[in-house]
Amino acid sequence: MSVISPAFETPAPIGHRSFYDEGNTLWSWLTTRDHKRIAILYAISITFFFLLGSLAAAMIRLELVTPAGDLWSAETYNKAFTFHGVVMVWFFLIPSIPVTLGNFLLPLMIGARDMAFPRLNLFSWYLFAVGGLFTMAALLAGGVDTGWTFYTPFSTMFSNTNVFLVIIGVFITGFSTILTGLNFIVTTHSLRAPGMTWFRLPLFVWAMYAVALVMMLATPVLAMTLSLIGLERFFGVGIFDPAMGGDPLLFQHMFWFYSHPAVYIMILPAMGVASELITCGARRNIFGYKFMIYAIVGISVIGFLVWGHHMFVSGMSLYAGIVFSILSFLVAVPSAIKVFNWTATLYKGTIDFTAWMLYAIGFVGLFMLGGVTGLFLAATALDVDLTDTFFVVAHFHYIMVGGSVMAYLGGIHYWWPKFTGRMYSAAWARFAAIMMFVGFNLTFFPQYLLGWAGMPRRYHQYDPQYQLLNVLSSAGAAVLGLAYLLPIIYLAWSLRHGAPAGPNPWRASGLEWLTDSPPPKHNFEVTPVVTHGPYQYTP
Amino acid sequence: MNGPRRKNGRLPVADLLAVLGVLVLLLGASIGSSLVPLGGWNTVVSLVASVLMALTILGFFMHLRHGTVLLRMVAAIGFVWLAILIVITFGDYFTRIPVPPPW
Amino acid sequence: MSPVTPLLEPPEASSIAPHVDLLFYVMLTLSVIVIAGVVLAMGWFCLKYRRGTHADRSPRPPHSHWIEITWITIPLLLFLCIFAWSIRLYARMRTPPPGATPVYVVGKQWMWRIQHVGGQREINTLHVPLGRPIHLIMTSQDVIHSFFVPAFRLKQDVVPGMYTDLWFTATRPGTYQLDCAEYCGVDHSRMGGRVIVMQPAAFADWQRRHGGQSLAAQGAALFRKAGCSGCHDSQSSVHAPNLRGLYGRRVPLRDGSIVLADDSYIHDSIMLPDKQVAAGYSPIMPSFQGQLGESEVLELVAYIKSRNGKGAGP
Amino acid sequence: MNSISHARPAFLEQQFDDPLQQRESSVFGMWAFLATEILFFGVLFLGYAICRWRFPVAFAEAAKHTDLVLGSIETAVLLVSSCVVTIALRDLRLGGRRLAAALLLATAMLGLLFLALHGKEYYDEFHEGLMPGVHYTLAQPHAVHMKLFFCLYYFITLYHSLHVTVGVLLLLAMSWRTFRGGFSADYTTPVEVTSMYWHLVDIVWIFVFPLMYLVGR
Ligand code: HEA
Ligand code: HEA
Ligand code: CUA
Ligand SMILES: [Cu+2]
């Protein structure tokens, strides 16, 4: 269990004192500047939000079992999907991989003692928490019913729910995102260990770097756009209100200038995780390392130019539609490169079907399905029919739940021994992964058919001919929901009863595996010196 | 990050004051030009003056003249992204064809 | 209701629909081929190279430019073809053929109000003749809605403060579902209706039975009632432009630019008169925002348009 | 490469190997932050551009209601303050203390002067009835669309003033720390970073000024 990759000259001596041993009072956690502890604070918070968002999903799915709007009132249903979208996007999925896995692993993977700005890192968590509190306050005060997209003038002039509170919540969390991004960028630039050149960085670090860039360049736009909504609500004036000469489409441009890059904030980290998992699981170095990097960078840059594909039927000009459509096709090319390279990495490998490998393989498949249906939507003439139907809902759940959430869980399973020093039950973990895969497809595949059959999204009640598929989808959600509970149980169990993991249970290469599990406070007793690329696997 | 270490920020005070003089002159030019009716060009002229002032501050007060390529790129990227946002959005507005006459 | 089995798409009832479906199924086939290829490759690797098998695990190159370039180029070319195809179809969807019959649609929380040129008014129902191009000119009174007829494979957002349009030629008589596809508040899911496609003769009959005063005539009455004529009549003492022949003309504005006097221009002239002030006039026209509803504005627009023809209006 | 053991100055944080790395990280971080600030303000400028493009006349009319004289003085005040803070940093780097502290204080005071002048403008505008949603009494032909201008004007200038306020607080803190001898010729990073922030506040204003004050004169 201690095969340390020969790539690194100075393996750290095995210490005895992990970062958990540096005091365990609540105060010591709430004032910590250790990136590893902050990652754990985040992990707890986003799990909480994931559960909240899932409850809202359960409400959605229960309502949609019958065509009539009988279980909840229309208001409640609208609030449920709004809350689901807001919480899942801003309080779970955007932070998920970066703030937990990224925070914990980025310094470890580049051989640093901490983030460049540890205090800022803690501050980001507090911002996140405060933003979350505002959002929950909005929930307690009665909820919001605008949809997560806050389209004007509905959100400014017509909704009389707590839009303002949610906007403040998202605004504050946005700052948290920006500061996290800033920290990642500076850390990657200045704190790399000696010998850790740019082309020796693990792909996960590259993904974190790219995602940090997107976070910093996109989030400010969201913050100001939402502020403008707040302004309009407060003072009854504003630039999105047609009654005053404003333009609702301007809001959509601003919102999607942020929100399309934001979807890449949600997928790039997942791609980074998948690259680490697949190489280790197949015991093969990644195929086409440099192309993978170019693809990451390409996605994050071109991703900024495609936002208008959400507006093909909004009244935007035909010519803008043409430009956004072709750019959307172009941004799919780097994604294709990644899918093909992951597949090629398996070739001539030695593949172990650990739970995290199952997640990784599931990720590639589901991401591909979601991505390819994204191309249907990018094809303007099809989007005219499919937009705002369940086809879109299925598209993004395939990528976000099937892709990103699967990758996140895969990452948690892969690095769990590193985080906690314990092993979990491999059998249960595999079972949960497979159950999740089945439940997921049962939930969301029918939604493609629903969308093609013409069922619009955000519908509290629907025509009876759609019922069969909706019942299937709800049944799938139940399976999926139960599958989500399993890891919570067996991972918690492993904290006490799991076997000790040792520094490198998967015989993985990468600096994070050189140090103890869990790592000591300053990560490495001796700063490692890097002489090779990131992946040193032989089958 | 390991660019040449210049004696950043050691311009003589006199030079710094001269830079300030240039800035104030540009400001004056901008205000002055706005009082002359040039039609659409008024805004262009004053914006050009603003860009020059911003560049002066970036270059001299913020020492970007001696900055590394990396720093210059970081300084530029905000502006570049803003330009993307503005140009593409206007692209939509400029090309919205009116509803063609139905008969 | 036309028979719609749960797993199938709604019927193809517009001239565009078969084209959309063709594109969809071609893309579907392509995607299935590519996805199946990747999944099979992965599955095969997973089986062949799972731990414990005696497969050939000799070193393979860590990268290969040729392979990478191949699998960049092939998808790229495929994408470009699909793009070209879809964009041509899209341009066609967005370019109404000359001579299409205009129908005016106003979305409102939570109903569709429809006005025909002949003066027929309907709510949540749209009667159209078979085989004739129909051009919907749409706006919203409050929030954004979206006019969606799945059987036509068409959808267009209906945005307050601007006119959007949608055209189609119905190709199958019948009754089709009309939905609101853009989230618009509490009763979004109830904001539906029907599109009834009739044989031209039946449609003409329907028109006759429901026809009252034409839309333009209603507009003419309103023109007097709302006080427009007080300024815009040729006898008026106020210095205001004569609107005869305005529609479709290029109007020089006070700020030096020139705009085409189309539906939106007339709409904005009434609701936001300061936005574009005609050259040679002072901006004294009051805004009618809040006094006239969007459907009334549509009547006025129809009336002003009607004054283009020979012998039209006062 | 084992750099933890060397004599580490007190200001050097544990995650850095040496003062140079620490300084460059902070400066780089600040530049990155400034890039986001540009986008923060930039969106508002986009809103401004679109609205002005739609209502050029209303915007020209509305901009006439701003106070050109005060606006110009404010701009000059900020330009001077930018120069002063640069001189302060220069002095600090050359080992100065008292002069640097005084100049930093002066910069903060110029910032306060800016805020006071702008407050005066707001006060006048309130009495003129130019505040949509609060007190708006304009009734001229373009009054409705002039609201768009004012709405953006207040939002941008208030957001900018918020930045000035933060800047003033930072400058006061830096001045105090300088005066107490917290910095030396080797360690000026916090002052440097603060001054960068201050320059950005200045740069933003340089664009606000022509767009808000010089239109339609
Ligand atoms: C993580 C999130 C995520 C990601 C990564 C993506 C990725 C993509 N998305 Fe998606 N999208 C969303 C989240 C995401 N999306 C969300 C949340 C919405 C709805 C928002 C709302 O309205 O609420 C949405 C909506 C949405 C729309 C608007 C739909 C509408 O409302 O009308 C469009 C239209 O173009 C689109 C396109 C794409 C494309 C082209 C990609 C591409 O990047 C995908 C690229 C990947 C692949 C293509 C797969 C791998 C490639 C191959 C295996 C190559 C071979 C394939 C072929 C040759 C066919 N998305
Ligand atoms: C980012 C991440 C994310 C995640 C992880 C999810 C997770 C899920 N989402 Fe969601 N979703 C969004 C992002 C996300 N979603 C967004 C952005 C929207 C758009 C919102 C908008 O329109 O504004 C949306 C909208 C959306 C809709 C469309 C609503 C509508 O338009 O009318 C639906 C409908 O099925 C749905 C379902 C689900 C389900 C079943 C899950 C599952 O993964 C959740 C599984 C968990 C549970 C089901 C709960 C736990 C289980 C139990 C307690 C057991 C009992 C349960 C049952 C009997 C059902 N989501
Ligand atoms: Cu109207 Cu939805
Ligand atoms: Cu998108």
Coordinates of C-alpha atoms in Angstrom, one line a residue, chain A residues 190-453:
Chain A
S190 CA 2.8 31.8 -7.6
L191 CA 2.9 28.8 -5.3
R192 CA 3.8 25.9 -7.5
A193 CA 6.6 23.7 -6.1
P194 CA 10.0 23.9 -7.7
G195 CA 10.0 22.0 -11.0
M196 CA 6.2 22.1 -11.3
T197 CA 6.0 23.8 -14.7
W198 CA 2.7 24.6 -16.4
F199 CA 2.8 21.4 -18.5
R200 CA 3.4 19.3 -15.5
L201 CA 0.2 20.3 -13.8
P202 CA -2.4 17.7 -13.3
L203 CA -5.5 18.3 -15.5
F204 CA -7.5 18.8 -12.4
V205 CA -5.4 21.9 -11.6
W206 CA -5.7 23.1 -15.1
A207 CA -9.5 22.7 -14.8
M208 CA -9.4 24.7 -11.5
Y209 CA -7.4 27.4 -13.1
A210 CA -9.7 27.7 -16.1
V211 CA -12.7 27.7 -14.0
A212 CA -11.3 30.3 -11.7
L213 CA -10.8 32.5 -14.8
V214 CA -14.4 32.0 -15.8
M215 CA -15.6 32.7 -12.3
M216 CA -13.7 36.0 -12.2
L217 CA -14.7 37.2 -15.6
A218 CA -18.3 36.2 -15.6
T219 CA -19.6 36.6 -12.1
P220 CA -19.3 40.4 -11.9
V221 CA -21.7 40.7 -14.7
L222 CA -24.3 38.7 -12.9
A223 CA -23.8 40.7 -9.7
M224 CA -24.5 44.0 -11.4
T225 CA -27.4 42.6 -13.5
L226 CA -29.1 41.4 -10.4
S227 CA -28.4 44.7 -8.6
L228 CA -30.2 46.5 -11.5
I229 CA -33.2 44.3 -10.9
G230 CA -33.1 45.2 -7.2
L231 CA -32.9 48.8 -8.2
E232 CA -35.9 48.5 -10.4
R233 CA -37.9 46.8 -7.8
F234 CA -37.1 49.4 -5.2
F235 CA -37.5 52.6 -7.1
G236 CA -39.8 51.5 -9.9
V237 CA -37.3 52.7 -12.4
G238 CA -35.0 51.0 -14.7
I239 CA -33.5 49.9 -17.9
F240 CA -35.2 46.5 -18.2
D241 CA -38.7 47.8 -18.1
P242 CA -40.4 48.3 -21.4
A243 CA -43.0 50.5 -19.9
M244 CA -40.2 53.0 -19.3
G245 CA -38.4 52.5 -22.5
G246 CA -36.1 49.9 -21.1
D247 CA -35.5 46.6 -22.9
P248 CA -36.1 43.1 -21.4
L249 CA -33.7 41.6 -24.0
L250 CA -30.9 43.6 -22.5
F251 CA -31.4 41.7 -19.3
Q252 CA -31.3 38.5 -21.1
H253 CA -28.0 39.4 -22.8
M254 CA -26.5 40.4 -19.5
F255 CA -27.8 37.4 -17.6
W256 CA -26.7 34.8 -20.2
F257 CA -23.3 36.5 -20.6
Y258 CA -22.8 35.3 -17.1
S259 CA -25.0 32.2 -17.1
H260 CA -23.6 30.4 -20.1
P261 CA -20.0 30.6 -18.9
A262 CA -21.5 29.6 -15.5
V263 CA -22.5 26.3 -17.0
Y264 CA -18.9 25.8 -17.9
I265 CA -18.1 26.7 -14.3
M266 CA -20.2 23.6 -13.5
I267 CA -18.6 21.2 -16.0
L268 CA -14.9 22.1 -16.3
P269 CA -14.1 20.9 -12.7
A270 CA -16.0 17.8 -13.4
M271 CA -13.9 17.2 -16.5
G272 CA -10.8 17.8 -14.3
V273 CA -11.9 15.2 -11.8
A274 CA -12.8 12.7 -14.6
S275 CA -9.3 13.0 -16.0
E276 CA -7.7 12.2 -12.7
L277 CA -10.0 9.3 -12.0
I278 CA -9.8 7.7 -15.5
T279 CA -6.0 7.8 -15.6
C280 CA -5.7 6.2 -12.2
G281 CA -8.6 3.7 -12.7
A282 CA -7.1 2.5 -16.0
R283 CA -3.5 2.8 -14.9
R284 CA -2.7 4.7 -18.0
N285 CA -1.4 8.1 -18.6
I286 CA -4.0 10.5 -20.0
F287 CA -4.0 10.3 -23.8
G288 CA -3.2 13.6 -25.4
Y289 CA -2.3 15.6 -22.3
K290 CA -1.7 18.8 -24.1
F291 CA -4.8 18.6 -26.2
M292 CA -6.7 18.1 -23.0
I293 CA -5.3 21.4 -21.8
Y294 CA -6.0 23.2 -25.0
A295 CA -9.5 21.9 -24.8
I296 CA -10.0 23.2 -21.3
V297 CA -8.8 26.6 -22.2
G298 CA -10.7 26.6 -25.5
I299 CA -14.0 25.7 -23.7
S300 CA -13.5 28.5 -21.2
V301 CA -12.7 31.1 -23.7
I302 CA -15.2 30.2 -26.5
G303 CA -17.7 29.6 -23.8
F304 CA -17.9 33.3 -23.3
L305 CA -19.1 33.9 -26.9
V306 CA -22.1 31.7 -27.1
W307 CA -24.6 33.1 -24.6
G308 CA -27.2 34.1 -27.2
H309 CA -28.1 30.4 -27.8
H310 CA -30.5 30.8 -25.0
M311 CA -32.2 33.6 -26.9
F312 CA -33.0 32.2 -30.3
V313 CA -36.7 32.8 -29.9
S314 CA -36.5 35.8 -27.7
G315 CA -36.8 38.4 -30.4
M316 CA -33.0 38.7 -30.9
S317 CA -31.9 39.5 -34.4
L318 CA -31.6 36.7 -36.9
Y319 CA -28.0 37.5 -37.6
A320 CA -27.1 37.4 -33.9
G321 CA -28.8 34.0 -33.9
I322 CA -26.5 32.8 -36.7
V323 CA -23.4 33.9 -34.9
F324 CA -24.3 32.4 -31.6
S325 CA -25.3 29.2 -33.2
I326 CA -22.1 28.6 -35.0
L327 CA -20.1 29.5 -31.9
S328 CA -22.1 27.0 -29.9
F329 CA -21.2 24.3 -32.4
L330 CA -17.5 25.4 -32.2
V331 CA -17.5 25.1 -28.4
A332 CA -18.6 21.5 -28.6
V333 CA -15.4 20.6 -30.5
P334 CA -13.1 20.8 -27.5
S335 CA -15.7 18.8 -25.5
A336 CA -15.5 16.2 -28.2
I337 CA -11.8 16.1 -27.9
K338 CA -12.1 15.4 -24.2
V339 CA -14.6 12.6 -24.6
F340 CA -12.4 10.9 -27.2
N341 CA -9.3 11.3 -25.2
W342 CA -10.8 9.8 -22.1
T343 CA -12.0 6.8 -24.2
A344 CA -8.5 6.4 -25.7
T345 CA -7.0 6.5 -22.3
L346 CA -8.7 3.2 -21.4
Y347 CA -7.0 1.6 -24.3
K348 CA -4.4 -1.0 -23.2
G349 CA -5.0 -0.1 -19.6
T350 CA -5.6 -2.2 -16.5
I351 CA -9.0 -1.2 -15.5
D352 CA -10.3 -1.6 -11.9
F353 CA -13.9 -1.1 -11.4
T354 CA -13.7 0.8 -8.2
A355 CA -16.8 2.9 -7.3
W356 CA -15.1 6.1 -8.4
M357 CA -14.2 4.5 -11.7
L358 CA -17.8 3.6 -12.2
Y359 CA -18.7 7.2 -11.5
A360 CA -16.1 8.4 -14.0
I361 CA -17.2 6.1 -16.8
G362 CA -20.8 7.1 -16.0
F363 CA -19.8 10.7 -16.2
V364 CA -18.3 10.4 -19.7
G365 CA -21.4 8.6 -21.0
L366 CA -24.0 10.9 -19.5
F367 CA -22.0 14.0 -20.3
M368 CA -21.8 12.9 -23.9
L369 CA -25.6 12.3 -24.1
G370 CA -26.3 15.7 -22.5
G371 CA -23.7 17.4 -24.7
V372 CA -25.0 16.0 -27.9
T373 CA -28.6 17.1 -27.0
G374 CA -27.0 20.5 -26.4
L375 CA -26.2 20.4 -30.1
F376 CA -29.8 19.8 -31.0
L377 CA -30.5 23.0 -29.0
A378 CA -27.7 24.9 -30.7
A379 CA -29.2 24.0 -34.1
T380 CA -31.4 27.0 -34.3
A381 CA -34.3 25.5 -36.2
L382 CA -34.6 22.7 -33.7
D383 CA -34.3 25.1 -30.8
V384 CA -37.3 26.9 -32.0
D385 CA -39.3 23.8 -31.4
L386 CA -37.4 22.5 -28.4
T387 CA -36.7 25.6 -26.3
D388 CA -38.6 25.9 -23.1
T389 CA -39.7 22.3 -23.3
F390 CA -38.6 19.4 -21.1
F391 CA -36.0 18.6 -23.7
V392 CA -34.0 21.5 -22.3
V393 CA -34.6 20.3 -18.8
A394 CA -33.4 16.8 -19.8
H395 CA -30.3 18.3 -21.6
F396 CA -29.1 20.2 -18.6
H397 CA -29.8 17.6 -16.0
Y398 CA -27.9 15.1 -18.1
I399 CA -24.9 17.4 -18.0
M400 CA -25.3 18.8 -14.5
V401 CA -26.6 15.8 -12.6
G402 CA -25.4 13.0 -14.9
G403 CA -22.2 14.8 -15.6
S404 CA -21.1 17.2 -12.8
V405 CA -22.8 15.6 -9.8
M406 CA -21.5 12.1 -10.8
A407 CA -18.0 13.5 -11.2
Y408 CA -18.3 15.3 -7.9
L409 CA -19.3 12.1 -6.2
G410 CA -16.6 10.2 -8.0
G411 CA -14.1 12.7 -6.8
I412 CA -15.4 12.4 -3.2
H413 CA -15.0 8.7 -3.4
Y414 CA -11.5 8.9 -4.9
W415 CA -10.1 11.4 -2.5
W416 CA -12.1 10.3 0.6
P417 CA -9.2 8.4 2.0
K418 CA -7.0 11.4 1.5
F419 CA -9.6 13.7 3.3
T420 CA -10.3 11.4 6.2
G421 CA -7.7 8.7 6.3
R422 CA -10.4 6.0 6.1
M423 CA -11.7 3.6 3.6
Y424 CA -15.4 3.1 2.9
S425 CA -17.2 0.0 2.0
A426 CA -16.3 -0.7 -1.6
A427 CA -19.4 -2.9 -2.2
W428 CA -21.9 -0.4 -1.0
A429 CA -20.2 2.3 -3.0
R430 CA -20.4 0.4 -6.2
F431 CA -24.0 -0.5 -5.5
A432 CA -24.9 3.2 -4.9
A433 CA -23.1 4.2 -8.1
I434 CA -25.0 1.8 -10.2
M435 CA -28.3 2.5 -8.5
M436 CA -27.7 6.2 -9.2
F437 CA -27.0 5.6 -12.8
V438 CA -30.1 3.6 -13.3
G439 CA -32.3 6.0 -11.3
F440 CA -30.8 8.9 -13.2
N441 CA -31.6 7.6 -16.6
L442 CA -35.1 6.6 -15.6
T443 CA -35.7 10.1 -14.3
F444 CA -34.3 12.1 -17.1
F445 CA -34.5 10.1 -20.3
P446 CA -38.3 10.3 -20.4
Q447 CA -37.9 14.0 -20.2
Y448 CA -36.3 14.1 -23.7
L449 CA -39.3 12.3 -25.1
L450 CA -41.6 14.7 -23.2
G451 CA -39.8 17.7 -24.7
W452 CA -39.9 16.3 -28.2
A453 CA -43.6 15.6 -27.7

